[in-house]
Tab-separated table of C-alpha atoms in Angstrom:
chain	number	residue	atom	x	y	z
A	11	UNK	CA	11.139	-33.222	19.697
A	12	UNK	CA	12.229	-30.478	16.681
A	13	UNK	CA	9.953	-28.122	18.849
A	14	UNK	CA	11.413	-28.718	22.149
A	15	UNK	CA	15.015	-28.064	20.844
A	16	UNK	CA	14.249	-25.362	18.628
A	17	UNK	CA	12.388	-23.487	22.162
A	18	UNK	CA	15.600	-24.637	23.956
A	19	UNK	CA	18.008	-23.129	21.235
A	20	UNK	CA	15.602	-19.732	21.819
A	21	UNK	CA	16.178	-19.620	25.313
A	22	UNK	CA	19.746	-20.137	25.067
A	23	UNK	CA	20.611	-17.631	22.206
A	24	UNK	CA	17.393	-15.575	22.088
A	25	UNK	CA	16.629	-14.224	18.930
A	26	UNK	CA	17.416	-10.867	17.445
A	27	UNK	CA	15.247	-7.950	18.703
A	28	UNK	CA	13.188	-7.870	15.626
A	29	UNK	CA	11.926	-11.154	15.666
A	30	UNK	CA	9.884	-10.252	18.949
A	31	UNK	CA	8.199	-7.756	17.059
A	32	UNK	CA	4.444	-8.219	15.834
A	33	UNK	CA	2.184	-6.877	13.278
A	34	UNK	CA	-1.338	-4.965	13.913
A	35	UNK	CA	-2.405	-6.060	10.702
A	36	UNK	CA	-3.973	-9.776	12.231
A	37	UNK	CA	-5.198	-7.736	15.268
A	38	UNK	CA	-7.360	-4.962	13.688
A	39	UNK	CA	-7.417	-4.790	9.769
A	40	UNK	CA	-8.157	-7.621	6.913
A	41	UNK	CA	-6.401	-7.641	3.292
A	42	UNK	CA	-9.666	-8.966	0.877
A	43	UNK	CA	-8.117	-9.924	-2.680
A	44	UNK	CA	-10.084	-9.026	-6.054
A	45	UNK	CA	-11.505	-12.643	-5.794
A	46	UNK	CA	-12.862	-12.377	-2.554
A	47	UNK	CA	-9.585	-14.213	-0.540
A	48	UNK	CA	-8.658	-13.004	2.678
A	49	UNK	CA	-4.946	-12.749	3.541
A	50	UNK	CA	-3.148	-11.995	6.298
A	51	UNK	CA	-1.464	-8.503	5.216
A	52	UNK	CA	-1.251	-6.721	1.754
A	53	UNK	CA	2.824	-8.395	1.728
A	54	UNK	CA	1.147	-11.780	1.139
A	55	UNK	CA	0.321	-11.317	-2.573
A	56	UNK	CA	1.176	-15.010	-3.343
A	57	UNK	CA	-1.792	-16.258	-1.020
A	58	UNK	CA	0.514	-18.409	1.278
A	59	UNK	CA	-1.876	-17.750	3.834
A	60	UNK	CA	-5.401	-17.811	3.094
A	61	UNK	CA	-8.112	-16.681	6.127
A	62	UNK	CA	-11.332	-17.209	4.565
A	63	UNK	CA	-13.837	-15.685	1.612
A	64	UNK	CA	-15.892	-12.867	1.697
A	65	UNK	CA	-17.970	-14.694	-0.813
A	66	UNK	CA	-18.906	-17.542	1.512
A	67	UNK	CA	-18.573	-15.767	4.936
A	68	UNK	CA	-19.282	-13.241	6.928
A	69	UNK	CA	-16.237	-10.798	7.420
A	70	UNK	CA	-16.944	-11.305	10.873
A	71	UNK	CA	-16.821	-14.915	10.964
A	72	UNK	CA	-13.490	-14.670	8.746
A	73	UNK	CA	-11.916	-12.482	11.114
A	74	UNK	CA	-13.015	-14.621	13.950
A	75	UNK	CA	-12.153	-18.022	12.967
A	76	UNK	CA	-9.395	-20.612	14.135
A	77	UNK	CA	-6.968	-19.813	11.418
A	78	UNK	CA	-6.988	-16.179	12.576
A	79	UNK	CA	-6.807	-17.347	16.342
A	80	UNK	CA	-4.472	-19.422	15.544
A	81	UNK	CA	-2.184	-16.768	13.794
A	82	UNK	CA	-2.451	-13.560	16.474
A	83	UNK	CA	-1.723	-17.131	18.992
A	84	UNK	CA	1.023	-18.055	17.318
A	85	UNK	CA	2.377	-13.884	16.913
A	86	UNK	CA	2.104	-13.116	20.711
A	87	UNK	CA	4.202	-16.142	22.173
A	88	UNK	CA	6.605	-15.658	19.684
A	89	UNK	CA	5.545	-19.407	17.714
A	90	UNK	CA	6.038	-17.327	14.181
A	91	UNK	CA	4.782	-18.831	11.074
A	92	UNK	CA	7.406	-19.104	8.263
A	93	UNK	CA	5.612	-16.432	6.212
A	94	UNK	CA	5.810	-14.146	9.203
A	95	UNK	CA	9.453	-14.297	9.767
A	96	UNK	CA	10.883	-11.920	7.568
A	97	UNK	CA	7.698	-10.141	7.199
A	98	UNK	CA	8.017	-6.293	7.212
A	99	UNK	CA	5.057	-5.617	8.681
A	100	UNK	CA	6.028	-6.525	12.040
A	101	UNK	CA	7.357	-2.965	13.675
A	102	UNK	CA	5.963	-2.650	16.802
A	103	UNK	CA	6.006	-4.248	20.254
A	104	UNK	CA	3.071	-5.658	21.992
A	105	UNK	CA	0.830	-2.961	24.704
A	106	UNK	CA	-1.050	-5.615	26.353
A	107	UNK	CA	-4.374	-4.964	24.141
A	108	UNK	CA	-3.939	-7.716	21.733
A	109	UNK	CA	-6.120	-10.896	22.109
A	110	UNK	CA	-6.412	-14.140	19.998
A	111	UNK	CA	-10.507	-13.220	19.493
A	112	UNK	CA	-11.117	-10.719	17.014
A	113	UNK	CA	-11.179	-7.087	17.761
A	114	UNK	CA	-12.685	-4.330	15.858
A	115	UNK	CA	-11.818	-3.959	12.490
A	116	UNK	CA	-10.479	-0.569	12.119
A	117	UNK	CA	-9.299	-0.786	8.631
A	118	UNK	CA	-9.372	-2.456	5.160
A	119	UNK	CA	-7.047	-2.533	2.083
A	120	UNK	CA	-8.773	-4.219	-0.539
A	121	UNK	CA	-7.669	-5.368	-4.188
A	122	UNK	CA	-9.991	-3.724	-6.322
A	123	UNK	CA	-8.454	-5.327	-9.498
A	124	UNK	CA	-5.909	-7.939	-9.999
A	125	UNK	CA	-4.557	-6.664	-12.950
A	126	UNK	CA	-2.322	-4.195	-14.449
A	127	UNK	CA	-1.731	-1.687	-17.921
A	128	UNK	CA	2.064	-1.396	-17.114
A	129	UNK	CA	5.202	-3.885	-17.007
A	130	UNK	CA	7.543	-2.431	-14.230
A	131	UNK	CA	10.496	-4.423	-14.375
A	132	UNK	CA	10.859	-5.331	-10.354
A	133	UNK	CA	6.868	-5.957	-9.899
A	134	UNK	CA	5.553	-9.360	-8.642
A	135	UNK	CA	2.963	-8.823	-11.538
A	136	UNK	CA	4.802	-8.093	-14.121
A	137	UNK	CA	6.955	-11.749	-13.037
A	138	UNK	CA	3.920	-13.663	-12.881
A	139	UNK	CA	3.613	-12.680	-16.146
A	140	UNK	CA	6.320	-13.178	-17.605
A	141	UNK	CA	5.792	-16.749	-16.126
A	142	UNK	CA	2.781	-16.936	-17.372
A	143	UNK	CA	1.709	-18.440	-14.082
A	144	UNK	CA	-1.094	-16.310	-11.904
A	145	UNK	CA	-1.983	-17.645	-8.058
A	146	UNK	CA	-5.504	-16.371	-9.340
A	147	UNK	CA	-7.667	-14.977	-11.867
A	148	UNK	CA	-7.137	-11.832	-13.100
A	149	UNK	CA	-10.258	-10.293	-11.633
A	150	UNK	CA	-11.846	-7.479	-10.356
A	151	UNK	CA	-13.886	-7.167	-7.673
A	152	UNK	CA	-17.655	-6.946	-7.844
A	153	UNK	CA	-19.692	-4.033	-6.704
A	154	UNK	CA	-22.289	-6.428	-4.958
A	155	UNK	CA	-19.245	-7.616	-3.092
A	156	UNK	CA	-17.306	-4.172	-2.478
A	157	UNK	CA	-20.961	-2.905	-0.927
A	158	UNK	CA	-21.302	-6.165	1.297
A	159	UNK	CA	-18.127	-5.182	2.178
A	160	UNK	CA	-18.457	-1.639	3.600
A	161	UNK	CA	-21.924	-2.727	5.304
A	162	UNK	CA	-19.905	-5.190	7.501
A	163	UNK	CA	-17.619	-3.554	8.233
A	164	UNK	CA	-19.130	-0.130	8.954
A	165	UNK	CA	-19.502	0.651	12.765
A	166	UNK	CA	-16.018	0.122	13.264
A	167	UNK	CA	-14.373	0.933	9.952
A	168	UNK	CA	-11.546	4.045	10.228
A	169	UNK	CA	-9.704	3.820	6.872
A	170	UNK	CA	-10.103	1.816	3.223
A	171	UNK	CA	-6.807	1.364	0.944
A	172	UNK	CA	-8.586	1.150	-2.192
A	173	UNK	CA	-5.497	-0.413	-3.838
A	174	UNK	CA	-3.118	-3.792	-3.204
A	175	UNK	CA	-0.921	-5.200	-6.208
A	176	UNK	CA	-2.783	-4.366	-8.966
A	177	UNK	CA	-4.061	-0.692	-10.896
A	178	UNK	CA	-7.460	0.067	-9.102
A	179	UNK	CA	-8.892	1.834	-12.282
A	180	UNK	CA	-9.294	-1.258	-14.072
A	181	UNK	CA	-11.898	-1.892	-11.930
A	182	UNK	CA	-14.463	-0.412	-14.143
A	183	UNK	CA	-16.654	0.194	-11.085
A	184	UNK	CA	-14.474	2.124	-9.329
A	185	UNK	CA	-16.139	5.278	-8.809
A	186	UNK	CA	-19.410	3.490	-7.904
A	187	UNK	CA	-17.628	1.760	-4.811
A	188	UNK	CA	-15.667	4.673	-3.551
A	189	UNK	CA	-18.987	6.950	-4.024
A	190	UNK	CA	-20.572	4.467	-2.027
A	191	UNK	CA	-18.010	3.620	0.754
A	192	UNK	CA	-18.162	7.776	1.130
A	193	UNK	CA	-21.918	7.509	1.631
A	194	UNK	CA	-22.072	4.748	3.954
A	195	UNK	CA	-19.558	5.855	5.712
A	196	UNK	CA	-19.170	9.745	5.861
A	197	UNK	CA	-16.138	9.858	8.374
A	198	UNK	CA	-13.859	7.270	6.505
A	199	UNK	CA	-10.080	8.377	5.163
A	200	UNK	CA	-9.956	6.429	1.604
A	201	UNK	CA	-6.504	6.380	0.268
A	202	UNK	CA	-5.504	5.141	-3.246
A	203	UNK	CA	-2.455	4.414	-4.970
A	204	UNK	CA	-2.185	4.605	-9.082
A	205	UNK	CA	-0.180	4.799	-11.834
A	206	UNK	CA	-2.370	7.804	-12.796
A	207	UNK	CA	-2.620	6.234	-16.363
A	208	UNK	CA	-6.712	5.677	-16.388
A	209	UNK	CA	-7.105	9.224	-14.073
A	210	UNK	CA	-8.798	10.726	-16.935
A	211	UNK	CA	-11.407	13.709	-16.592
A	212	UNK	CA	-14.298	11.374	-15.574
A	213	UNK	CA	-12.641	9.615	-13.213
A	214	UNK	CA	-11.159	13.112	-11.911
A	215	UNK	CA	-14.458	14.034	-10.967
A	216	UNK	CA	-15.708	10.932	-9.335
A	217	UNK	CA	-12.838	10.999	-7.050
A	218	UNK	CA	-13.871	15.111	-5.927
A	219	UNK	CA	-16.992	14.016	-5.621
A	220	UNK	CA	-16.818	10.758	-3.487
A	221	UNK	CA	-13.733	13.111	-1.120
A	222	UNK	CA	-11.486	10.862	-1.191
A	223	UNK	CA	-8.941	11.770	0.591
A	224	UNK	CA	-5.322	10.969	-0.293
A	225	UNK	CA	-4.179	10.103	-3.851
A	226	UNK	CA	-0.820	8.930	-4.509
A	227	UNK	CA	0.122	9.345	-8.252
A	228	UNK	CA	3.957	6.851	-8.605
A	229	UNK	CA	5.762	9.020	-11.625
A	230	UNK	CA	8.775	7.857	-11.202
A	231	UNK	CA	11.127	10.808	-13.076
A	232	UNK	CA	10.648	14.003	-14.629
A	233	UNK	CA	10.845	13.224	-18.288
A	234	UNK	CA	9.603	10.646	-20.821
A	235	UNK	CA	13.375	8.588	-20.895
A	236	UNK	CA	13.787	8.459	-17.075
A	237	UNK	CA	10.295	7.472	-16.387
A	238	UNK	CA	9.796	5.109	-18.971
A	239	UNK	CA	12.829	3.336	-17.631
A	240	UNK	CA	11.134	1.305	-14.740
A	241	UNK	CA	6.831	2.486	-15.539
A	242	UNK	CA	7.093	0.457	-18.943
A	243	UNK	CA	3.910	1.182	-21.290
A	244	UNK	CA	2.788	4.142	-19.461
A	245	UNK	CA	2.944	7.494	-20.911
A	246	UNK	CA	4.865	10.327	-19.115
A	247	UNK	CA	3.114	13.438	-20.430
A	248	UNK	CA	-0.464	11.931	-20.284
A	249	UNK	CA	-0.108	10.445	-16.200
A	250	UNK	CA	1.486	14.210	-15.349
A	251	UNK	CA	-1.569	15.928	-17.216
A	252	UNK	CA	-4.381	13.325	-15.310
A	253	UNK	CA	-2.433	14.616	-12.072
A	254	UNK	CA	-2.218	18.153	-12.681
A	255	UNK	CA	-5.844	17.978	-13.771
A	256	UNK	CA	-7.154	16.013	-10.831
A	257	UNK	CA	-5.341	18.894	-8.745
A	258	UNK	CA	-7.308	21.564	-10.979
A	259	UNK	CA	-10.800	19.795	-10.529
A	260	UNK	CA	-10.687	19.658	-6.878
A	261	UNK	CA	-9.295	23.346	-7.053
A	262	UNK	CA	-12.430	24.131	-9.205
A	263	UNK	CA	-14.817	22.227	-6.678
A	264	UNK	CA	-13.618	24.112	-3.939
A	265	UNK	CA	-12.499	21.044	-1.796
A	266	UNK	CA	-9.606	20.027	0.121
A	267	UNK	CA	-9.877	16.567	-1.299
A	268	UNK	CA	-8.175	14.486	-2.627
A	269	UNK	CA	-4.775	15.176	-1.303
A	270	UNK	CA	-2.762	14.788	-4.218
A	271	UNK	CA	0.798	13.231	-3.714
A	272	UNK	CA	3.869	12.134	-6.416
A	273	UNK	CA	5.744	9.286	-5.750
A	274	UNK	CA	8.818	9.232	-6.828
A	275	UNK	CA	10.723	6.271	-6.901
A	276	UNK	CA	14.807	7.370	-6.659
A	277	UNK	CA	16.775	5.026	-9.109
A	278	UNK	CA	20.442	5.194	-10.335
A	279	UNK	CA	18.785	6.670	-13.909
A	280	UNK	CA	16.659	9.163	-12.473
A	281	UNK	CA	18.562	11.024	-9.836
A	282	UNK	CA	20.674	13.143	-10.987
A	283	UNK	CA	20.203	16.868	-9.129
A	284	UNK	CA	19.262	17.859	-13.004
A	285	UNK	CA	15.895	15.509	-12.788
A	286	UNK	CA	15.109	16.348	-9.442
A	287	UNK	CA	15.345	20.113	-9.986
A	288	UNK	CA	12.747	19.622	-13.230
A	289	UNK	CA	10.471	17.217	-10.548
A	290	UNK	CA	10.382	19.777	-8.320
A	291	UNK	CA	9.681	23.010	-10.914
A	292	UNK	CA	6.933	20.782	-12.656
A	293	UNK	CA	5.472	19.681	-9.151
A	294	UNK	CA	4.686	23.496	-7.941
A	295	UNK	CA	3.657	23.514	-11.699
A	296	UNK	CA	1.131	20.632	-10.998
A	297	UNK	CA	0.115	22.152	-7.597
A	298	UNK	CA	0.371	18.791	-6.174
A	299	UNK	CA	0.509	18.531	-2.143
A	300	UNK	CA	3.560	16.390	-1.662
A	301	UNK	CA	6.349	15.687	-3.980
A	302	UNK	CA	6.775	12.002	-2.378
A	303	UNK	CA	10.590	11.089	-3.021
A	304	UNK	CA	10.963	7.100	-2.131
A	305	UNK	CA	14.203	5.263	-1.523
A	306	UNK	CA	13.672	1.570	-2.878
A	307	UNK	CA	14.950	-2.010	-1.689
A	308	UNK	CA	13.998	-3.019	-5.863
A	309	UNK	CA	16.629	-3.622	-8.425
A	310	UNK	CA	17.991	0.000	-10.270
A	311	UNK	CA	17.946	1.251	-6.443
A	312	UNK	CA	19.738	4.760	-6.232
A	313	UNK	CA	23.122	4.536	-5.094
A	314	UNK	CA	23.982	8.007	-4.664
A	315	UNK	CA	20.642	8.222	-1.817
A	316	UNK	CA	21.075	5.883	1.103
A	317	UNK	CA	18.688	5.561	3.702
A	318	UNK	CA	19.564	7.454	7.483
A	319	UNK	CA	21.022	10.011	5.419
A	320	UNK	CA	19.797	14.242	4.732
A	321	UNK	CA	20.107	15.644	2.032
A	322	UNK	CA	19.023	19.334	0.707
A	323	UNK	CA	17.701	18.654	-1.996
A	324	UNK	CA	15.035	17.429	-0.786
A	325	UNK	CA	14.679	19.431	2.342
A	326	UNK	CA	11.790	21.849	2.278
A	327	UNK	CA	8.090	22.638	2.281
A	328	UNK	CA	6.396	20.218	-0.389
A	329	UNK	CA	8.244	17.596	-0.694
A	330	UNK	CA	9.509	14.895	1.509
A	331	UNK	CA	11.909	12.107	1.619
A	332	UNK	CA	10.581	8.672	2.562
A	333	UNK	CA	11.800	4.398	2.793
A	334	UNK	CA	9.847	1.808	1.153
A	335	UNK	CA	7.882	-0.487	3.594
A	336	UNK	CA	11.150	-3.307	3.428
A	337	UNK	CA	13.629	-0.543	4.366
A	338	UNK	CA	11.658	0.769	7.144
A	339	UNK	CA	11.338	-2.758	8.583
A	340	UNK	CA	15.068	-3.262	8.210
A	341	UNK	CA	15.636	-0.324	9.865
A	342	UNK	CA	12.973	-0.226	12.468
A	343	UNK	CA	11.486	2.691	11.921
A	344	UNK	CA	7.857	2.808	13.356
A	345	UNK	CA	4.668	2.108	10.948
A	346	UNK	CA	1.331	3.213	12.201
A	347	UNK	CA	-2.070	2.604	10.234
A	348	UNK	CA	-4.425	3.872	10.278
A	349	UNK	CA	-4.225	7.238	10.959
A	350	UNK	CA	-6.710	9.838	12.492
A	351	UNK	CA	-6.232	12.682	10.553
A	352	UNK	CA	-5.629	13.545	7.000
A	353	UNK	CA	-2.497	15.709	7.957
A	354	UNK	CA	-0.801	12.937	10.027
A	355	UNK	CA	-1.530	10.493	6.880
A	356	UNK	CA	1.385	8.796	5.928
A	357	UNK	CA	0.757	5.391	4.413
A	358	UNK	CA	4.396	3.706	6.159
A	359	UNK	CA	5.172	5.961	8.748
């Protein structure tokens, strides 16, 4: 009976334009947790969703089964989930290809580690932490697994995120797995997101050698006071020197990978036009590809940047002005993963 009236109440005020939206996460990529879980998207970092195990299952099967049915069922007639309500993944209307049966999978973003070396302030980490209450063990995942992985998932596989909510260099196996995802898979874009803290000479090289292709370093001001701020227990000068030096290595090498990008979160402490002038000298300093400037939905959000807006300071070749994921949704600006080329690469847009 709750049913029947709530599908009447739909049909007699129909719901905001948003809500008809759906997600190509469920339809052609898997989220695979440092302990082997399978969620629906990387937003569901509390597990209230989980599809399956890679450690008992075939990714196939997982991707196959009646809880994933059930959830692309329940995304194309509009029967959303609670979990998928306010989701910000969903930004795009259907185009008739989606089915309830599994499609290819075309991409991957696995956890490497659940774990992290810093405390930001507005991270779901750092809370559970402070808790003292985890959803799971702080883990990493295995190489055994990571290569069972790739092999499943290789005739079809486009694109790996090597990174969810936790630092992927605590995974002390991390250059094994990317080394090995290159060589099983020549053609794949690998993209990574750090806090550049454990991006030391060794690991420098591993990442020229394996190609990966996009690096996003998340430096989040220009000097040890403003960065310190929200990246608490990292070290300014040392994550700017692994960055600067990863860009030197693959100079060295001769490559065109990794594409190496700063993210730079835009708080009320860190953006004044003083701070952004010094980002920008020490980023041409760095050689980096993309000085990354991100407007934030956290707490500390910059109130003199607003999203929708220009501005000049950030206008020109380098450097770029971006949303976080939530503000995009909000705003419903188009997300697109993955993508075909390395110069199209955006991980939001």
């Amino acid at each position: 009976m709750v049913n029947f009236w709530q599908k009447l109440k739909n049909r007699v005020f129909p719901q905001k334009k948003r809500t008809r939206l759906i997600c190509s996460e469920i339809f052609e990529s898997m989220s695979i947790l440092a302990d082997g879980s399978v969620t629906c998207g990387c937003v569901d970092i509390y597990e209230g969703r989980i599809l399956g195990n890679v450690k008992e299952e075939p990714l196939r099967a997982i991707f196959d089964n009646e809880k994933y049915r059930d959830l692309r069922r329940r995304m194309l007639s509009g029967d959303l989930p609670p979990q998928c309500v306010d989701c910000p993944l969903r930004v795009r209307s259907k185009n008739g290809t989606e089915s309830i049966k599994a499609g290819d999978i075309k991409w991957l973003q696995i956890d490497p580690a659940f774990n992290c070396n810093l405390r930001c302030p507005d991270c779901a980490f750092t809370q559970m932490r402070e808790e003292n209450y985890f959803i799971r063990p702080r883990t990493a995942i295995s190489l055994e697994t990571f290569r069972s992985i790739i092999d499943q998932a290789a005739p079809t596989l486009q694109h790996i995120r090597y990174h969810m909510l936790g630092e992927p260099f605590l995974n002390k196996q991390a250059g094994e797995m990317l080394r090995y995802a290159r060589e099983k898979i020549p053609s794949v874009f690998i993209s990574i997101e750090t806090n550049g803290t454990l991006v030391g000479p060794d690991m420098q090289k591993q990442l020229v050698d394996a190609r990966v292709d996009y690096v996003k370093f998340s430096i989040d001001g220009a000097s040890r006071e403003t960065y310190g701020e929200y990246r608490r227990g990292g070290d300014f000068e040392q994550v700017f020197r692994n960055m600067k030096e990863l860009v030197e290595t693959r100079n060295k090498a001769g490559s065109d990978r990794p594409r190496v990008l700063w993210q730079y979160i835009l708080f009320r402490w860190n953006d004044s036009d003083r701070e952004i002038r010094k980002a920008q000298m020490l980023a041409r300093e760095a050689g980096v590809d993309d000085l990354y400037w991100l407007l934030t939905h956290s707490a500390g959000a910059s109130r003199r940047f607003v999203p929708g807006e220009s501005y000049p300071i950030f206008e020109g070749e380098g450097q770029s002005l971006n949303v976080t994921i939530e503000i995009a949704s909000r705003e419903g600006r188009p997300i697109t993963r993955p993508a075909p080329t390395l110069e199209q690469y955006d991980p939001w847009k």
